[in-house]
Amino acid sequence: QRRVMGSKQNKQLLNMVMSLSSCVLLILAVSLPVFGATAQPSLRGNKVDGDIYRDVAALVQTKGYPFESHETVTADGYILTLHRIPKGKNPHAPFKGVVMFQHGILCGSDCWVMNSEERSLPFVLANEGYDVWMTNNRGTPYSNKHTRLGRWSSAYWDFSFHDMAMFDVPANIDYILAHTNVSQLTYVGHSQGTSQMFASLTLKSDLASKVNLFIAVTPVTFLLHQSFGLLTTLARSGVGALLMKLGVYEFNPTNTLLRDTYATVCALPLLGSLCQGLVGLIDTKTAASVRAPVYLSHAPVSTSTKCLLHFAQFMEENTFSQYNYGTDENFRRYGSAHAPAYELSKIHTPMVFFSGSLDPLGDPRDVEYLSSVLPEGLVKEHINYEDYGHVAFLGSDDVEDRFIPDMLRVLKQYAGPVTSSLSPHTYL
């Protein structure tokens, strides 16, 4: 009984720290862009990991892999950047198919390759013979352009993950399929990358024929059991609504100054837990990694305040639905007082779920509930790791022994045969 009480007290203390740190993060996100804090301290003379200063192209190329950058335009005018690793280091690896990686909220494509080479899934898959594409959502540093709107306009930031589901996901998939001359790809999403795919599959019926397997890493839909301090702060304190009223439409929690501060401060043992709470989504397993300063230099990145509020609504309303604008605006937009729920029963794409028991955002109980409301037999496997949190799949030191072998097996078992008349490797 003493152990149980101690565990509960530790969890309550951790939640308090994360909530307080989330408030600090909100303040920094609002104040730093306003005051123009972009100066970079003189840290380059210190012994820090070089990956802290590398963009995604450098993260890939310095490890000896080919790298390509592509652009596509969504139907509503956002210019998206796609990053590609067309092949690995094994010249004899047969072509096994195309895999699209979609990052989560407050991340970009570099989040997939910020771990060491053998622990970054895109590198492993490239060496296995997969053509790897890492896409970037609107509003992130790699996809921050629009055909008509300026990045500093409120109209540019008037989006949530629903718009990514409506426009970004289809645009990226169509571009990849056209460029690689394959009929289907495998979609791997993390966190928000799963949310937008679940929504997209309900809104865009033609996607079912283009995706042979949807691998949802830490699925985020229903949030009844979530304990993530930032969402709790946004939903229950009124801060999120206040930010919108004040015209703070971009949530920008990082810049050059903060990146280098993370690199130095978060490497100190006594401040590791504070940095964990500040970033919010970092779990203890990942924060303990020697590469934690690298991770904290690449994330978090910008998103819209509206996007965060959309997730906060899930927590308050216990539903997976479109953005709730309030009764009057809902009637105008939807013809109903309530925002319509995403009709998960319409999905027909086979899936595999990966979750962690220590995940404060994608709680396994919520993932199990999600499985129960999807059509029977659609979820082929739900693989849960007892000691993994939300980003352990990207940053843990043991993924090459656990998560990555499971991913390779899942791809082989469920992704199906490659249907292509021309290997993408011939485009090099």
Short mmCIF file of C-alpha atoms in Angstrom, two decimals:
data_model
loop_
_atom_site.label_atom_id
_atom_site.label_comp_id
_atom_site.label_asym_id
_atom_site.label_seq_id
_atom_site.Cartn_x
_atom_site.Cartn_y
_atom_site.Cartn_z
CA GLN A 1 0.00 0.00 0.00
CA ARG A 2 2.88 2.36 0.78
CA ARG A 3 4.29 1.77 -2.70
CA VAL A 4 0.92 2.56 -4.31
CA MET A 5 0.56 5.78 -2.31
CA GLY A 6 4.09 6.81 -3.21
CA SER A 7 3.44 6.12 -6.87
CA LYS A 8 0.26 8.20 -6.79
CA GLN A 9 2.02 11.06 -5.02
CA ASN A 10 4.87 10.99 -7.54
CA LYS A 11 2.43 11.05 -10.42
CA GLN A 12 0.52 13.96 -8.88
CA LEU A 13 3.78 15.84 -8.34
CA LEU A 14 4.85 15.18 -11.93
CA ASN A 15 1.50 16.41 -13.24
CA MET A 16 1.85 19.58 -11.14
CA VAL A 17 5.35 20.20 -12.52
CA MET A 18 4.17 19.59 -16.08
CA SER A 19 1.18 21.92 -15.65
CA LEU A 20 3.38 24.67 -14.20
CA SER A 21 5.95 24.14 -16.93
CA SER A 22 3.19 24.24 -19.53
CA CYS A 23 2.19 27.67 -18.26
CA VAL A 24 5.82 28.76 -18.63
CA LEU A 25 5.82 27.34 -22.16
CA LEU A 26 2.67 29.30 -23.00
CA ILE A 27 4.24 32.52 -21.73
CA LEU A 28 7.44 31.89 -23.70
CA ALA A 29 5.49 31.00 -26.83
CA VAL A 30 3.65 34.31 -26.69
CA SER A 31 6.36 36.65 -25.43
CA LEU A 32 9.48 35.58 -27.33
CA PRO A 33 8.12 36.27 -30.85
CA VAL A 34 6.76 39.61 -29.60
CA PHE A 35 10.10 40.73 -28.16
CA GLY A 36 12.04 39.30 -31.09
CA ALA A 37 14.29 37.05 -29.02
CA THR A 38 16.38 35.45 -31.74
CA ALA A 39 19.93 36.17 -30.66
CA GLN A 40 22.10 33.07 -30.41
CA PRO A 41 24.37 32.69 -27.38
CA SER A 42 27.99 31.69 -27.89
CA LEU A 43 27.63 27.97 -27.32
CA ARG A 44 29.43 26.63 -30.36
CA GLY A 45 32.70 26.48 -28.51
CA ASN A 46 31.22 24.07 -26.01
CA LYS A 47 31.17 20.33 -26.53
CA VAL A 48 27.66 19.79 -27.78
CA ASP A 49 26.33 17.29 -30.30
CA GLY A 50 26.63 18.62 -33.84
CA ASP A 51 23.14 17.38 -34.65
CA ILE A 52 21.79 20.25 -32.55
CA TYR A 53 22.72 22.68 -35.33
CA ARG A 54 21.70 20.52 -38.28
CA ASP A 55 18.51 20.82 -40.27
CA VAL A 56 16.85 17.72 -41.65
CA ALA A 57 18.96 17.71 -44.82
CA ALA A 58 22.17 17.78 -42.78
CA LEU A 59 20.86 15.17 -40.33
CA VAL A 60 20.36 12.81 -43.27
CA GLN A 61 23.36 13.65 -45.43
CA THR A 62 25.97 13.64 -42.65
CA LYS A 63 25.04 10.02 -42.01
CA GLY A 64 25.72 9.11 -45.62
CA TYR A 65 22.20 8.92 -47.08
CA PRO A 66 20.85 10.57 -50.23
CA PHE A 67 18.36 13.37 -49.58
CA GLU A 68 15.74 15.07 -51.70
CA SER A 69 13.40 17.99 -51.02
CA HIS A 70 10.09 18.30 -52.86
CA GLU A 71 7.14 20.71 -52.76
CA THR A 72 3.43 20.33 -53.37
CA VAL A 73 0.55 22.78 -53.06
CA THR A 74 -2.68 22.01 -51.23
CA ALA A 75 -6.11 22.85 -52.62
CA ASP A 76 -6.31 25.78 -50.19
CA GLY A 77 -2.92 27.21 -51.14
CA TYR A 78 -0.43 25.97 -48.52
CA ILE A 79 2.97 25.04 -49.95
CA LEU A 80 4.17 21.84 -48.29
CA THR A 81 7.69 20.44 -48.26
CA LEU A 82 8.31 16.70 -48.47
CA HIS A 83 11.69 15.19 -47.59
CA ARG A 84 12.81 11.95 -49.17
CA ILE A 85 15.43 9.30 -48.49
CA PRO A 86 15.08 7.32 -51.73
CA LYS A 87 17.44 4.52 -50.80
CA GLY A 88 19.81 3.35 -48.10
CA LYS A 89 23.37 2.13 -47.93
CA ASN A 90 22.67 -1.44 -49.04
CA PRO A 91 22.94 -1.45 -52.87
CA HIS A 92 21.54 -4.99 -53.03
CA ALA A 93 18.36 -4.33 -51.03
CA PRO A 94 15.30 -5.10 -53.17
CA PHE A 95 12.64 -2.42 -53.45
CA LYS A 96 10.01 -3.13 -50.79
CA GLY A 97 7.62 -0.22 -51.16
CA VAL A 98 6.98 3.41 -50.29
CA VAL A 99 6.53 4.58 -46.69
CA MET A 100 5.21 8.02 -45.77
CA PHE A 101 6.10 9.38 -42.32
CA GLN A 102 3.85 12.07 -40.85
CA HIS A 103 5.14 13.85 -37.74
CA GLY A 104 3.11 14.90 -34.72
CA ILE A 105 2.19 18.30 -33.33
CA LEU A 106 5.07 20.69 -32.47
CA CYS A 107 7.38 18.60 -34.67
CA GLY A 108 8.73 18.54 -38.21
CA SER A 109 10.24 15.87 -40.41
CA ASP A 110 13.53 16.08 -38.50
CA CYS A 111 11.85 14.49 -35.47
CA TRP A 112 11.98 11.17 -37.34
CA VAL A 113 15.79 11.30 -37.83
CA MET A 114 17.06 13.13 -34.72
CA ASN A 115 17.96 9.90 -32.94
CA SER A 116 21.17 8.05 -33.82
CA GLU A 117 21.33 6.32 -37.19
CA GLU A 118 20.54 2.80 -36.01
CA ARG A 119 17.67 4.10 -33.86
CA SER A 120 15.97 6.26 -36.49
CA LEU A 121 13.29 4.27 -38.30
CA PRO A 122 13.59 6.08 -41.69
CA PHE A 123 17.29 5.15 -41.96
CA VAL A 124 16.58 1.54 -41.05
CA LEU A 125 13.76 1.29 -43.59
CA ALA A 126 15.87 2.91 -46.31
CA ASN A 127 18.55 0.27 -45.73
CA GLU A 128 15.88 -2.42 -45.95
CA GLY A 129 14.84 -1.24 -49.42
CA TYR A 130 11.97 1.13 -48.68
CA ASP A 131 11.55 4.49 -50.38
CA VAL A 132 11.11 6.85 -47.43
CA TRP A 133 9.15 10.13 -47.50
CA MET A 134 8.87 12.46 -44.50
CA THR A 135 6.16 15.08 -44.88
CA ASN A 136 5.70 18.41 -43.10
CA ASN A 137 2.39 19.93 -42.03
CA ARG A 138 1.38 23.51 -42.74
CA GLY A 139 2.77 26.08 -40.30
CA THR A 140 5.94 24.14 -39.48
CA PRO A 141 9.37 25.59 -40.37
CA TYR A 142 9.68 23.44 -43.49
CA SER A 143 6.15 24.18 -44.74
CA ASN A 144 5.66 27.84 -43.91
CA LYS A 145 4.66 29.28 -47.30
CA HIS A 146 1.33 29.99 -48.97
CA THR A 147 0.38 31.01 -52.49
CA ARG A 148 -1.58 34.07 -51.27
CA LEU A 149 -1.30 34.51 -47.50
CA GLY A 150 1.64 35.88 -45.54
CA ARG A 151 2.90 33.90 -42.58
CA TRP A 152 2.24 36.87 -40.29
CA SER A 153 -1.45 37.12 -41.21
CA SER A 154 -4.17 35.72 -38.95
CA ALA A 155 -5.74 34.01 -41.97
CA TYR A 156 -2.60 31.93 -42.48
CA TRP A 157 -2.91 30.47 -38.96
CA ASP A 158 -6.64 29.80 -39.18
CA PHE A 159 -6.29 26.03 -39.28
CA SER A 160 -6.41 22.97 -37.05
CA PHE A 161 -5.48 19.38 -37.81
CA HIS A 162 -8.88 19.09 -39.52
CA ASP A 163 -7.50 21.21 -42.37
CA MET A 164 -4.43 19.00 -42.51
CA ALA A 165 -6.78 16.04 -42.86
CA MET A 166 -8.79 17.74 -45.58
CA PHE A 167 -5.88 19.11 -47.59
CA ASP A 168 -2.34 18.21 -46.43
CA VAL A 169 -2.71 14.44 -46.22
CA PRO A 170 -4.35 14.00 -49.67
CA ALA A 171 -1.90 16.42 -51.33
CA ASN A 172 1.12 14.61 -49.91
CA ILE A 173 -0.15 11.13 -50.74
CA ASP A 174 -1.08 12.07 -54.29
CA TYR A 175 2.28 13.71 -54.88
CA ILE A 176 4.24 10.73 -53.55
CA LEU A 177 2.26 8.18 -55.56
CA ALA A 178 2.61 10.21 -58.75
CA HIS A 179 6.32 10.73 -58.26
CA THR A 180 7.17 7.15 -57.37
CA ASN A 181 4.81 5.44 -59.82
CA VAL A 182 3.33 3.12 -57.19
CA SER A 183 -0.36 2.55 -56.60
CA GLN A 184 -0.23 2.40 -52.80
CA LEU A 185 1.94 3.47 -49.90
CA THR A 186 2.20 2.72 -46.20
CA TYR A 187 1.35 5.60 -43.87
CA VAL A 188 3.19 5.90 -40.54
CA GLY A 189 1.86 8.63 -38.29
CA HIS A 190 2.90 9.77 -34.84
CA SER A 191 0.57 11.59 -32.43
CA GLN A 192 -1.22 14.33 -34.42
CA GLY A 193 0.00 12.52 -37.53
CA THR A 194 -2.45 9.79 -36.55
CA SER A 195 -5.27 12.22 -35.69
CA GLN A 196 -5.18 13.84 -39.12
CA MET A 197 -5.08 10.46 -40.84
CA PHE A 198 -8.06 9.09 -38.91
CA ALA A 199 -9.97 12.23 -39.86
CA SER A 200 -8.77 12.15 -43.47
CA LEU A 201 -9.87 8.55 -43.96
CA THR A 202 -13.40 9.56 -42.89
CA LEU A 203 -13.46 12.66 -45.11
CA LYS A 204 -11.67 11.39 -48.22
CA SER A 205 -13.05 8.02 -49.29
CA ASP A 206 -10.58 7.67 -52.18
CA LEU A 207 -7.65 7.38 -49.76
CA ALA A 208 -8.65 3.81 -48.92
CA SER A 209 -7.34 2.60 -52.28
CA LYS A 210 -4.09 4.52 -51.94
CA VAL A 211 -2.95 3.33 -48.50
CA ASN A 212 -2.22 -0.36 -47.94
CA LEU A 213 -1.56 0.01 -44.20
CA PHE A 214 -1.96 2.74 -41.60
CA ILE A 215 0.54 2.40 -38.74
CA ALA A 216 -0.58 4.62 -35.87
CA VAL A 217 2.20 5.31 -33.38
CA THR A 218 0.68 6.72 -30.17
CA PRO A 219 -2.82 7.24 -31.67
CA VAL A 220 -4.50 10.44 -30.49
CA THR A 221 -8.28 10.68 -30.90
CA PHE A 222 -10.25 10.25 -27.69
CA LEU A 223 -8.59 11.93 -24.69
CA LEU A 224 -10.69 10.95 -21.71
CA HIS A 225 -7.69 9.62 -19.79
CA GLN A 226 -5.02 12.06 -20.96
CA SER A 227 -2.84 13.75 -18.33
CA PHE A 228 -0.85 16.13 -20.53
CA GLY A 229 -0.39 19.42 -18.68
CA LEU A 230 -0.42 21.72 -21.71
CA LEU A 231 -3.83 20.55 -22.94
CA THR A 232 -5.23 20.69 -19.43
CA THR A 233 -3.97 24.24 -19.05
CA LEU A 234 -5.46 25.32 -22.38
CA ALA A 235 -8.81 23.67 -21.77
CA ARG A 236 -9.47 24.52 -18.13
CA SER A 237 -7.72 27.83 -17.54
CA GLY A 238 -9.19 29.76 -20.46
CA VAL A 239 -5.67 30.66 -21.62
CA GLY A 240 -6.23 29.21 -25.08
CA ALA A 241 -9.39 31.21 -25.68
CA LEU A 242 -7.67 34.31 -24.33
CA LEU A 243 -4.79 33.86 -26.77
CA MET A 244 -7.24 33.73 -29.66
CA LYS A 245 -9.00 36.88 -28.44
CA LEU A 246 -5.66 38.65 -28.12
CA GLY A 247 -4.81 37.74 -31.71
CA VAL A 248 -2.08 35.23 -30.85
CA TYR A 249 -2.84 32.76 -33.63
CA GLU A 250 0.62 31.22 -33.94
CA PHE A 251 1.86 29.02 -31.10
CA ASN A 252 5.62 29.40 -31.43
CA PRO A 253 7.42 27.85 -28.45
CA THR A 254 10.96 27.80 -29.85
CA ASN A 255 13.56 29.78 -31.74
CA THR A 256 17.34 29.94 -32.03
CA LEU A 257 17.79 31.32 -28.52
CA LEU A 258 15.66 28.63 -26.90
CA ARG A 259 17.22 25.90 -29.03
CA ASP A 260 20.71 26.68 -27.78
CA THR A 261 19.44 27.18 -24.24
CA TYR A 262 17.88 23.71 -24.34
CA ALA A 263 21.17 22.30 -25.60
CA THR A 264 23.08 23.63 -22.61
CA VAL A 265 20.61 23.73 -19.72
CA CYS A 266 18.85 20.44 -20.42
CA ALA A 267 22.15 18.57 -20.41
CA LEU A 268 22.46 19.34 -16.69
CA PRO A 269 21.19 16.43 -14.56
CA LEU A 270 19.43 18.63 -12.00
CA LEU A 271 17.38 20.44 -14.64
CA GLY A 272 16.42 17.47 -16.81
CA SER A 273 12.99 17.08 -15.20
CA LEU A 274 12.24 20.79 -15.62
CA CYS A 275 13.04 20.57 -19.32
CA GLN A 276 10.85 17.49 -19.52
CA GLY A 277 7.93 19.45 -18.12
CA LEU A 278 8.66 22.45 -20.31
CA VAL A 279 8.51 20.51 -23.53
CA GLY A 280 5.53 18.60 -22.15
CA LEU A 281 5.52 15.59 -24.46
CA ILE A 282 8.95 14.27 -23.44
CA ASP A 283 8.67 11.13 -21.36
CA THR A 284 11.18 10.05 -18.74
CA LYS A 285 12.59 7.29 -20.93
CA THR A 286 13.46 9.73 -23.71
CA ALA A 287 14.56 12.52 -21.39
CA ALA A 288 17.11 10.11 -19.92
CA SER A 289 18.76 9.64 -23.32
CA VAL A 290 22.18 11.18 -23.87
CA ARG A 291 20.67 12.73 -27.01
CA ALA A 292 17.97 14.62 -25.11
CA PRO A 293 19.62 17.99 -25.85
CA VAL A 294 19.45 17.13 -29.57
CA TYR A 295 15.75 16.32 -29.32
CA LEU A 296 15.01 19.53 -27.46
CA SER A 297 16.81 21.53 -30.14
CA HIS A 298 14.53 20.21 -32.91
CA ALA A 299 11.20 20.33 -31.10
CA PRO A 300 8.87 21.95 -30.27
CA VAL A 301 8.22 24.02 -33.39
CA SER A 302 5.34 26.21 -34.50
CA THR A 303 1.72 25.26 -34.92
CA SER A 304 -1.52 27.21 -34.72
CA THR A 305 -3.16 28.08 -31.42
CA LYS A 306 -6.38 26.80 -32.99
CA CYS A 307 -4.78 23.39 -33.48
CA LEU A 308 -3.94 23.07 -29.80
CA LEU A 309 -7.42 24.25 -28.85
CA HIS A 310 -8.93 21.57 -31.10
CA PHE A 311 -7.17 18.87 -29.09
CA ALA A 312 -8.17 20.56 -25.84
CA GLN A 313 -11.80 20.28 -26.97
CA PHE A 314 -11.44 16.50 -27.21
CA MET A 315 -10.42 16.40 -23.59
CA GLU A 316 -13.34 18.52 -22.44
CA GLU A 317 -15.99 16.95 -24.67
CA ASN A 318 -14.71 13.35 -24.82
CA THR A 319 -15.31 13.20 -28.55
CA PHE A 320 -13.30 12.98 -31.77
CA SER A 321 -14.99 15.64 -33.86
CA GLN A 322 -14.46 18.67 -36.03
CA TYR A 323 -13.59 22.04 -34.49
CA ASN A 324 -16.21 23.42 -32.11
CA TYR A 325 -16.79 27.11 -32.90
CA GLY A 326 -19.66 27.59 -30.46
CA THR A 327 -23.38 27.14 -31.05
CA ASP A 328 -24.01 30.08 -33.40
CA GLU A 329 -20.98 29.52 -35.62
CA ASN A 330 -21.53 25.76 -35.58
CA PHE A 331 -25.02 26.28 -36.97
CA ARG A 332 -23.61 28.50 -39.71
CA ARG A 333 -20.84 26.07 -40.65
CA TYR A 334 -22.34 22.67 -39.90
CA GLY A 335 -26.08 23.26 -39.67
CA SER A 336 -26.00 21.91 -36.14
CA ALA A 337 -25.33 23.18 -32.62
CA HIS A 338 -22.55 20.62 -32.25
CA ALA A 339 -19.46 19.99 -34.33
CA PRO A 340 -19.90 16.76 -36.32
CA ALA A 341 -17.99 13.73 -35.08
CA TYR A 342 -15.61 12.00 -37.46
CA GLU A 343 -17.39 8.87 -38.66
CA LEU A 344 -14.77 6.27 -37.84
CA SER A 345 -17.10 3.50 -39.02
CA LYS A 346 -16.41 4.68 -42.59
CA ILE A 347 -12.75 3.68 -42.44
CA HIS A 348 -11.70 0.52 -44.29
CA THR A 349 -7.90 0.79 -44.25
CA PRO A 350 -6.11 -1.90 -42.19
CA MET A 351 -4.21 -0.56 -39.18
CA VAL A 352 -1.63 -1.44 -36.55
CA PHE A 353 -1.40 0.52 -33.29
CA PHE A 354 1.69 1.21 -31.18
CA SER A 355 1.24 2.71 -27.72
CA GLY A 356 3.03 3.18 -24.40
CA SER A 357 1.61 2.71 -20.92
CA LEU A 358 3.40 5.85 -19.70
CA ASP A 359 2.00 8.06 -22.45
CA PRO A 360 0.19 11.08 -20.93
CA LEU A 361 -1.48 11.95 -24.24
CA GLY A 362 -2.17 8.66 -26.03
CA ASP A 363 -3.29 6.69 -22.99
CA PRO A 364 -3.63 2.96 -23.82
CA ARG A 365 -7.17 2.97 -22.39
CA ASP A 366 -8.18 5.60 -24.92
CA VAL A 367 -6.41 3.64 -27.66
CA GLU A 368 -8.39 0.52 -26.70
CA TYR A 369 -11.61 2.52 -26.84
CA LEU A 370 -10.64 3.77 -30.29
CA SER A 371 -10.15 0.16 -31.39
CA SER A 372 -13.61 -0.74 -30.11
CA VAL A 373 -15.40 1.89 -32.21
CA LEU A 374 -13.58 1.07 -35.46
CA PRO A 375 -15.00 -1.62 -37.76
CA GLU A 376 -14.28 -5.09 -36.43
CA GLY A 377 -11.04 -6.65 -37.65
CA LEU A 378 -9.61 -3.38 -38.95
CA VAL A 379 -6.93 -3.12 -36.24
CA LYS A 380 -4.64 -6.05 -36.98
CA GLU A 381 -2.48 -5.58 -33.89
CA HIS A 382 -2.15 -3.26 -30.92
CA ILE A 383 1.40 -3.39 -29.58
CA ASN A 384 1.92 -1.69 -26.22
CA TYR A 385 5.18 -1.13 -24.34
CA GLU A 386 4.78 -0.80 -20.58
CA ASP A 387 7.72 1.58 -20.13
CA TYR A 388 7.22 3.83 -23.19
CA GLY A 389 5.85 7.36 -23.15
CA HIS A 390 4.67 9.59 -25.98
CA VAL A 391 7.98 10.17 -27.77
CA ALA A 392 9.94 7.10 -26.70
CA PHE A 393 9.23 5.63 -30.15
CA LEU A 394 11.34 8.44 -31.61
CA GLY A 395 13.93 9.04 -28.92
CA SER A 396 14.41 6.03 -26.67
CA ASP A 397 17.82 4.37 -26.51
CA ASP A 398 16.36 0.87 -26.96
CA VAL A 399 14.13 1.28 -30.04
CA GLU A 400 16.51 -0.73 -32.22
CA ASP A 401 15.93 -3.75 -29.99
CA ARG A 402 12.17 -3.38 -29.53
CA PHE A 403 10.12 -0.92 -31.57
CA ILE A 404 12.08 -1.10 -34.83
CA PRO A 405 12.08 -4.94 -35.08
CA ASP A 406 8.34 -4.90 -34.41
CA MET A 407 7.87 -2.30 -37.15
CA LEU A 408 9.85 -4.35 -39.65
CA ARG A 409 7.73 -7.40 -38.88
CA VAL A 410 4.49 -5.41 -39.14
CA LEU A 411 5.47 -3.98 -42.51
CA LYS A 412 6.36 -7.41 -43.85
CA GLN A 413 3.23 -9.04 -42.45
CA TYR A 414 0.54 -6.48 -43.24
CA ALA A 415 1.70 -3.98 -45.87
CA GLY A 416 1.15 -6.41 -48.73
CA PRO A 417 3.07 -6.92 -51.98
CA VAL A 418 4.57 -4.00 -53.88
CA THR A 419 2.62 -2.99 -56.96
CA SER A 420 4.90 -0.90 -59.15
CA SER A 421 6.04 -1.02 -62.74
CA LEU A 422 9.05 1.10 -61.97
CA SER A 423 11.20 1.09 -58.85
CA PRO A 424 11.52 4.57 -57.31
CA HIS A 425 15.25 3.91 -57.02
CA THR A 426 15.55 4.45 -60.77
CA TYR A 427 14.64 8.11 -60.30
CA LEU A 428 18.04 8.83 -58.75
#
